[in-house]
Short mmCIF file of C-alpha atoms in Angstrom, two decimals:
data_model
loop_
_atom_site.label_atom_id
_atom_site.label_comp_id
_atom_site.label_asym_id
_atom_site.label_seq_id
_atom_site.Cartn_x
_atom_site.Cartn_y
_atom_site.Cartn_z
CA UNK A 1 -12.98 11.73 -9.65
CA UNK A 2 -10.27 12.48 -7.10
CA UNK A 3 -8.88 9.47 -5.27
CA UNK A 4 -6.80 10.22 -2.19
CA UNK A 5 -3.75 8.15 -1.36
CA UNK A 6 -3.12 5.76 1.47
CA UNK A 7 -5.32 6.75 4.42
CA UNK A 8 -4.53 4.35 7.26
CA UNK A 9 -7.30 2.59 9.19
CA UNK A 10 -5.24 2.18 12.38
CA UNK A 11 -2.86 4.77 13.80
CA UNK A 12 -0.82 2.00 15.43
CA UNK A 13 -0.20 0.42 12.02
CA UNK A 14 1.09 2.91 9.46
CA UNK A 15 3.16 2.70 6.30
CA UNK A 16 5.05 5.93 7.12
CA UNK A 17 5.28 8.28 10.12
CA UNK A 18 3.27 11.08 8.49
CA UNK A 19 0.41 8.98 7.10
CA UNK A 20 -3.10 10.37 7.38
CA UNK A 21 -5.18 8.16 9.70
CA UNK A 22 -8.96 7.83 9.98
CA UNK A 23 -9.98 5.45 12.75
CA UNK A 24 -12.29 5.26 15.77
CA UNK A 25 -10.30 7.98 17.57
CA UNK A 26 -11.59 10.47 14.98
CA UNK A 27 -15.23 9.64 15.77
CA UNK A 28 -15.89 12.92 17.60
CA UNK A 29 -13.73 15.17 15.43
CA UNK A 30 -14.24 14.75 11.69
CA UNK A 31 -13.72 18.43 10.90
CA UNK A 32 -10.30 18.01 9.19
CA UNK A 33 -11.73 15.31 6.93
CA UNK A 34 -14.87 17.34 6.22
CA UNK A 35 -12.68 20.26 5.20
CA UNK A 36 -10.64 17.92 3.00
CA UNK A 37 -13.74 16.64 1.21
CA UNK A 38 -15.26 20.12 0.89
CA UNK A 39 -12.07 21.58 -0.56
CA UNK A 40 -12.06 18.98 -3.33
CA UNK A 41 -15.76 19.39 -4.01
CA UNK A 42 -15.35 23.18 -4.23
CA UNK A 43 -13.50 22.75 -7.53
CA UNK A 44 -16.48 20.84 -8.93
CA UNK A 45 -15.06 17.33 -8.67
CA UNK A 46 -17.96 14.87 -9.30
CA UNK A 47 -16.67 12.18 -6.92
CA UNK A 48 -14.36 12.42 -3.93
CA UNK A 49 -13.02 8.97 -2.98
CA UNK A 50 -10.81 8.04 0.00
CA UNK A 51 -8.32 5.19 -0.35
CA UNK A 52 -8.20 3.05 2.81
CA UNK A 53 -5.21 0.92 3.68
CA UNK A 54 -3.41 -1.17 6.29
CA UNK A 55 0.33 -1.72 5.69
CA UNK A 56 0.73 -5.13 7.28
CA UNK A 57 4.40 -6.04 7.31
CA UNK A 58 5.34 -2.92 5.28
CA UNK A 59 5.60 -0.75 8.39
CA UNK A 60 9.11 0.61 9.09
CA UNK A 61 10.99 0.87 12.35
CA UNK A 62 10.31 4.62 12.39
CA UNK A 63 6.63 3.72 12.96
CA UNK A 64 6.75 0.51 14.99
CA UNK A 65 9.64 1.49 17.26
CA UNK A 66 11.87 -1.08 18.97
CA UNK A 67 9.18 -2.65 21.15
CA UNK A 68 6.55 -3.45 18.55
CA UNK A 69 6.41 -5.43 15.33
CA UNK A 70 4.47 -5.07 12.09
CA UNK A 71 1.48 -7.39 11.66
CA UNK A 72 1.29 -9.86 8.78
CA UNK A 73 -0.45 -13.06 7.64
CA UNK A 74 2.72 -15.00 8.49
CA UNK A 75 5.34 -14.03 11.02
CA UNK A 76 9.02 -14.49 11.77
CA UNK A 77 11.83 -14.76 9.26
CA UNK A 78 9.56 -16.28 6.58
CA UNK A 79 7.23 -13.32 6.78
CA UNK A 80 9.96 -10.68 6.60
CA UNK A 81 9.98 -8.25 3.67
CA UNK A 82 12.89 -8.84 1.29
CA UNK A 83 13.99 -5.76 -0.64
CA UNK A 84 15.87 -6.42 -3.91
CA UNK A 85 19.65 -6.80 -4.08
CA UNK A 86 22.33 -7.20 -1.42
CA UNK A 87 21.91 -3.62 -0.23
CA UNK A 88 18.15 -4.20 -0.11
CA UNK A 89 18.58 -7.17 2.21
CA UNK A 90 20.71 -5.06 4.56
CA UNK A 91 18.36 -2.06 4.50
CA UNK A 92 15.34 -4.31 4.94
CA UNK A 93 16.76 -5.90 8.07
CA UNK A 94 17.77 -2.57 9.57
CA UNK A 95 14.67 -0.54 8.67
CA UNK A 96 11.80 -3.04 8.98
CA UNK A 97 11.37 -5.57 11.79
CA UNK A 98 10.23 -9.10 11.08
CA UNK A 99 6.44 -9.27 11.52
CA UNK A 100 4.32 -11.07 14.05
CA UNK A 101 1.57 -13.33 12.73
CA UNK A 102 -1.99 -12.09 13.07
CA UNK A 103 -4.33 -14.23 15.14
CA UNK A 104 -8.01 -14.57 14.24
CA UNK A 105 -9.10 -11.91 16.75
CA UNK A 106 -6.67 -9.43 15.21
CA UNK A 107 -7.93 -10.30 11.73
CA UNK A 108 -11.49 -9.60 12.84
CA UNK A 109 -10.34 -6.26 14.24
CA UNK A 110 -8.82 -5.30 10.88
CA UNK A 111 -12.12 -6.10 9.18
CA UNK A 112 -13.99 -3.87 11.60
CA UNK A 113 -11.39 -1.11 11.27
CA UNK A 114 -11.97 -0.94 7.52
CA UNK A 115 -15.72 -0.75 8.18
CA UNK A 116 -15.33 2.01 10.78
CA UNK A 117 -13.05 4.08 8.53
CA UNK A 118 -15.47 3.72 5.62
CA UNK A 119 -18.40 4.81 7.78
CA UNK A 120 -16.48 7.82 9.05
CA UNK A 121 -15.39 8.74 5.52
CA UNK A 122 -19.04 8.85 4.48
CA UNK A 123 -19.94 10.89 7.55
CA UNK A 124 -17.17 13.35 6.65
CA UNK A 125 -18.67 13.93 3.20
CA UNK A 126 -16.66 11.60 0.97
CA UNK A 127 -18.61 9.96 -1.87
CA UNK A 128 -16.88 6.62 -1.50
CA UNK A 129 -13.78 4.66 -0.58
CA UNK A 130 -11.27 2.44 -2.31
CA UNK A 131 -9.99 -0.65 -0.51
CA UNK A 132 -6.26 -0.96 -1.20
CA UNK A 133 -5.50 -4.63 -1.91
CA UNK A 134 -2.34 -4.14 -3.98
CA UNK A 135 1.34 -3.16 -3.67
CA UNK A 136 2.15 -5.68 -0.96
CA UNK A 137 0.00 -4.15 1.78
CA UNK A 138 -2.00 -6.28 4.22
CA UNK A 139 -4.84 -7.42 1.92
CA UNK A 140 -2.36 -8.08 -0.88
CA UNK A 141 -0.23 -10.05 1.57
CA UNK A 142 -3.17 -12.33 2.33
CA UNK A 143 -3.82 -12.84 -1.39
CA UNK A 144 -0.21 -13.79 -2.21
CA UNK A 145 1.23 -17.28 -1.88
CA UNK A 146 4.67 -15.88 -0.99
CA UNK A 147 3.48 -13.89 2.04
CA UNK A 148 0.49 -15.93 3.19
CA UNK A 149 1.80 -19.23 4.53
CA UNK A 150 -1.16 -19.84 6.84
CA UNK A 151 -3.02 -23.15 6.98
CA UNK A 152 -6.20 -21.90 8.69
CA UNK A 153 -9.36 -20.35 7.22
CA UNK A 154 -7.37 -17.36 5.91
CA UNK A 155 -4.60 -19.17 4.06
CA UNK A 156 -3.83 -22.05 1.74
CA UNK A 157 -5.93 -22.26 -1.41
CA UNK A 158 -7.17 -19.30 -3.47
CA UNK A 159 -10.57 -19.20 -1.82
CA UNK A 160 -9.18 -18.96 1.70
CA UNK A 161 -6.52 -16.42 0.73
CA UNK A 162 -9.29 -14.20 -0.70
CA UNK A 163 -11.46 -14.53 2.38
CA UNK A 164 -10.13 -11.50 4.28
CA UNK A 165 -10.61 -9.12 1.35
CA UNK A 166 -14.16 -10.36 0.72
CA UNK A 167 -15.05 -10.07 4.40
CA UNK A 168 -13.66 -6.53 4.45
CA UNK A 169 -15.85 -5.66 1.46
CA UNK A 170 -18.95 -7.11 3.17
CA UNK A 171 -18.22 -5.15 6.35
CA UNK A 172 -17.72 -1.91 4.41
CA UNK A 173 -20.94 -2.38 2.45
CA UNK A 174 -22.85 -3.14 5.65
CA UNK A 175 -21.53 -0.02 7.39
CA UNK A 176 -22.25 2.48 4.57
CA UNK A 177 -25.27 3.56 2.55
CA UNK A 178 -26.29 2.02 -0.77
CA UNK A 179 -25.26 5.18 -2.65
CA UNK A 180 -21.73 5.11 -1.22
CA UNK A 181 -19.14 4.18 -3.86
CA UNK A 182 -16.87 1.21 -3.06
CA UNK A 183 -13.88 0.27 -5.21
CA UNK A 184 -10.92 -2.09 -4.90
CA UNK A 185 -7.30 -1.81 -6.05
CA UNK A 186 -5.68 -5.14 -6.95
CA UNK A 187 -2.41 -6.46 -8.34
CA UNK A 188 -2.62 -8.20 -11.70
CA UNK A 189 1.12 -8.99 -11.61
CA UNK A 190 3.81 -9.66 -9.05
CA UNK A 191 6.80 -11.95 -8.78
CA UNK A 192 5.31 -14.23 -6.14
CA UNK A 193 3.44 -16.33 -8.71
CA UNK A 194 3.67 -17.25 -12.37
CA UNK A 195 2.35 -14.46 -14.59
CA UNK A 196 -0.49 -16.45 -16.13
CA UNK A 197 -1.40 -18.06 -12.82
CA UNK A 198 -1.59 -14.62 -11.20
CA UNK A 199 -3.80 -13.33 -14.01
CA UNK A 200 -6.12 -16.32 -13.67
CA UNK A 201 -6.39 -15.75 -9.93
CA UNK A 202 -7.19 -12.09 -10.55
CA UNK A 203 -9.91 -12.99 -13.03
CA UNK A 204 -11.48 -15.27 -10.42
CA UNK A 205 -11.20 -12.50 -7.83
CA UNK A 206 -12.75 -9.97 -10.23
CA UNK A 207 -15.69 -12.31 -10.74
CA UNK A 208 -16.23 -12.42 -6.97
CA UNK A 209 -15.91 -8.64 -6.76
CA UNK A 210 -18.63 -8.39 -9.41
CA UNK A 211 -20.89 -10.57 -7.25
CA UNK A 212 -20.27 -8.12 -4.38
CA UNK A 213 -21.46 -5.27 -6.66
CA UNK A 214 -18.18 -3.38 -6.42
CA UNK A 215 -18.31 -0.08 -8.35
CA UNK A 216 -14.78 -0.05 -9.77
CA UNK A 217 -11.57 -2.08 -9.92
CA UNK A 218 -8.19 -0.38 -10.28
CA UNK A 219 -5.38 -2.45 -11.77
CA UNK A 220 -1.79 -2.28 -10.59
CA UNK A 221 1.15 -4.55 -9.89
CA UNK A 222 4.13 -5.25 -7.69
CA UNK A 223 5.08 -4.02 -4.26
CA UNK A 224 8.03 -2.84 -2.20
CA UNK A 225 9.97 -6.00 -3.03
CA UNK A 226 9.58 -5.63 -6.80
CA UNK A 227 9.28 -1.94 -7.62
CA UNK A 228 6.74 -2.43 -10.43
CA UNK A 229 4.42 0.12 -8.84
CA UNK A 230 7.07 2.83 -9.26
CA UNK A 231 8.51 1.70 -12.60
CA UNK A 232 8.52 3.80 -15.74
CA UNK A 233 6.35 3.31 -18.83
CA UNK A 234 8.44 2.92 -21.96
CA UNK A 235 6.09 4.71 -24.37
CA UNK A 236 3.91 6.83 -22.07
CA UNK A 237 0.85 4.76 -22.99
CA UNK A 238 0.43 2.92 -19.70
CA UNK A 239 2.30 0.12 -18.01
CA UNK A 240 3.05 -2.70 -20.42
CA UNK A 241 2.54 -5.40 -17.78
CA UNK A 242 -1.10 -4.35 -17.24
CA UNK A 243 -2.24 -4.29 -20.87
CA UNK A 244 -2.68 -8.05 -21.54
CA UNK A 245 -4.58 -8.60 -18.31
CA UNK A 246 -6.78 -5.53 -18.75
CA UNK A 247 -7.94 -6.90 -22.11
CA UNK A 248 -8.81 -10.26 -20.55
CA UNK A 249 -10.61 -8.56 -17.66
CA UNK A 250 -12.64 -6.28 -19.91
CA UNK A 251 -13.70 -9.26 -22.05
CA UNK A 252 -14.77 -11.17 -18.94
CA UNK A 253 -16.62 -8.23 -17.38
CA UNK A 254 -18.53 -7.34 -20.56
CA UNK A 255 -20.45 -10.61 -20.21
CA UNK A 256 -22.00 -9.31 -16.99
CA UNK A 257 -24.82 -6.87 -16.46
CA UNK A 258 -23.58 -3.56 -15.03
CA UNK A 259 -19.95 -4.64 -14.57
CA UNK A 260 -17.58 -2.58 -12.38
CA UNK A 261 -15.62 0.16 -14.11
CA UNK A 262 -11.99 -0.73 -14.83
CA UNK A 263 -9.33 1.88 -14.01
CA UNK A 264 -5.79 1.79 -15.36
CA UNK A 265 -3.40 4.00 -13.44
CA UNK A 266 0.30 4.46 -14.08
CA UNK A 267 2.53 5.07 -17.05
CA UNK A 268 0.12 7.27 -19.01
CA UNK A 269 1.72 10.45 -20.28
CA UNK A 270 -0.03 11.19 -23.59
CA UNK A 271 -3.58 12.01 -24.68
CA UNK A 272 -3.25 9.46 -27.46
CA UNK A 273 -2.32 6.68 -25.07
CA UNK A 274 -5.31 7.38 -22.84
CA UNK A 275 -7.75 7.63 -25.74
CA UNK A 276 -6.46 4.38 -27.23
CA UNK A 277 -6.80 2.47 -23.95
CA UNK A 278 -10.42 3.54 -23.60
CA UNK A 279 -11.38 3.12 -27.27
CA UNK A 280 -9.88 -0.38 -27.40
CA UNK A 281 -11.78 -1.40 -24.29
CA UNK A 282 -8.72 -1.84 -22.07
CA UNK A 283 -10.06 0.62 -19.50
CA UNK A 284 -13.12 2.68 -18.64
CA UNK A 285 -11.17 5.30 -16.71
CA UNK A 286 -7.56 6.47 -16.72
CA UNK A 287 -5.84 7.39 -13.48
CA UNK A 288 -3.08 9.98 -13.13
CA UNK A 289 -0.66 9.92 -10.22
CA UNK A 290 2.93 11.09 -10.73
CA UNK A 291 2.09 13.78 -13.34
CA UNK A 292 -0.12 15.46 -10.72
CA UNK A 293 2.88 15.74 -8.38
CA UNK A 294 4.57 17.97 -10.94
CA UNK A 295 1.47 19.86 -12.11
CA UNK A 296 -1.77 19.52 -10.09
CA UNK A 297 -3.76 21.09 -12.98
CA UNK A 298 -2.32 18.78 -15.61
CA UNK A 299 -5.65 17.03 -16.26
CA UNK A 300 -6.80 20.09 -18.24
CA UNK A 301 -4.16 19.29 -20.82
CA UNK A 302 -5.74 15.91 -21.44
CA UNK A 303 -9.22 17.22 -22.26
CA UNK A 304 -10.79 15.98 -25.53
CA UNK A 305 -9.25 17.54 -28.61
CA UNK A 306 -5.98 18.46 -26.91
CA UNK A 307 -2.83 16.57 -27.92
CA UNK A 308 -0.76 16.75 -24.78
CA UNK A 309 2.20 14.86 -23.35
CA UNK A 310 3.16 15.08 -19.69
CA UNK A 311 6.75 15.45 -18.62
CA UNK A 312 8.32 12.56 -16.74
CA UNK A 313 11.41 12.33 -14.56
CA UNK A 314 13.45 9.15 -14.28
CA UNK A 315 16.37 8.96 -11.85
CA UNK A 316 18.87 6.20 -12.63
CA UNK A 317 21.63 4.98 -10.31
CA UNK A 318 24.91 3.34 -11.24
CA UNK A 319 24.76 0.75 -8.45
CA UNK A 320 22.08 -1.14 -6.48
CA UNK A 321 19.66 -0.22 -9.24
CA UNK A 322 16.97 -2.75 -8.25
CA UNK A 323 16.63 -1.02 -4.88
CA UNK A 324 17.67 2.58 -5.45
CA UNK A 325 16.03 3.36 -8.82
CA UNK A 326 12.44 2.84 -7.65
CA UNK A 327 13.13 4.23 -4.16
CA UNK A 328 14.74 7.49 -5.36
CA UNK A 329 12.16 8.03 -8.10
CA UNK A 330 9.36 7.59 -5.58
CA UNK A 331 11.07 9.99 -3.17
CA UNK A 332 11.60 12.61 -5.91
CA UNK A 333 7.92 12.68 -6.76
CA UNK A 334 6.89 12.79 -3.11
CA UNK A 335 8.82 15.97 -2.40
CA UNK A 336 7.50 17.88 -5.44
CA UNK A 337 4.48 19.17 -3.54
#
């Protein structure tokens, strides 16, 4: 399976200036996306999946300009993104404007935008989509107690904070065929809530995703404010912060008939680590991200019977480490291709 990264559902709301966008303006010209899907299928990839996303408040000034603001569950100073460290606070204020709070009509538009992008992805020849609800983007912002300070039907208790994601899933399922694959990426850890509390919330969410007949759940953690999503694995056997939760999730899902597949992505660099995660029931699938930036054909080295270890780069700074280490490492991998 090939899973694309970060396709935006609204060209007015992007995470970076050069993001790929698939929205209603592409309705009459899907040729670039058809070519994209065909090129991946030509190398005999069983499933071609498009990741759909909306950045919410994580939209920089280079995208919004001076006369627009990012959209978020909660607006103003309380809704502003806070990058780590003193330098992070300065950079955050200069590079990202404080967000404006979404009203209910705008929330409904986001739901429909996810549905439209999913429908167009299917029309372009993709086998499915993944709804990005991790890493501090819009759906993750609604799920988190630190970024969702609303008191209406989309904020407050766990059920209301989950409402937007579940309504997005319903809209996507209604707009695509029954054979179309639908997955979700979620955070099992961040610094907005206590670790165990966050895990318990995720288990409840996973149970609701199962009721929606989601095909797969990808586990991740953190966001721009924390840097977990671009941290390094100590032993090359996957991110340590995911392992305890993945075990609890697998145990919970096994009780269900036809549970969604669990994907662990990040931190895997060795064949042994991947095999162990699958054999011990911590994951059904292993995702590769950064290693592919260095060597797009690296998956061949992880075929059964091959004992392979991927190379890994780790840039370390001598100051402002909380901000610069994850930022520079992410930038280094981005420019490799």
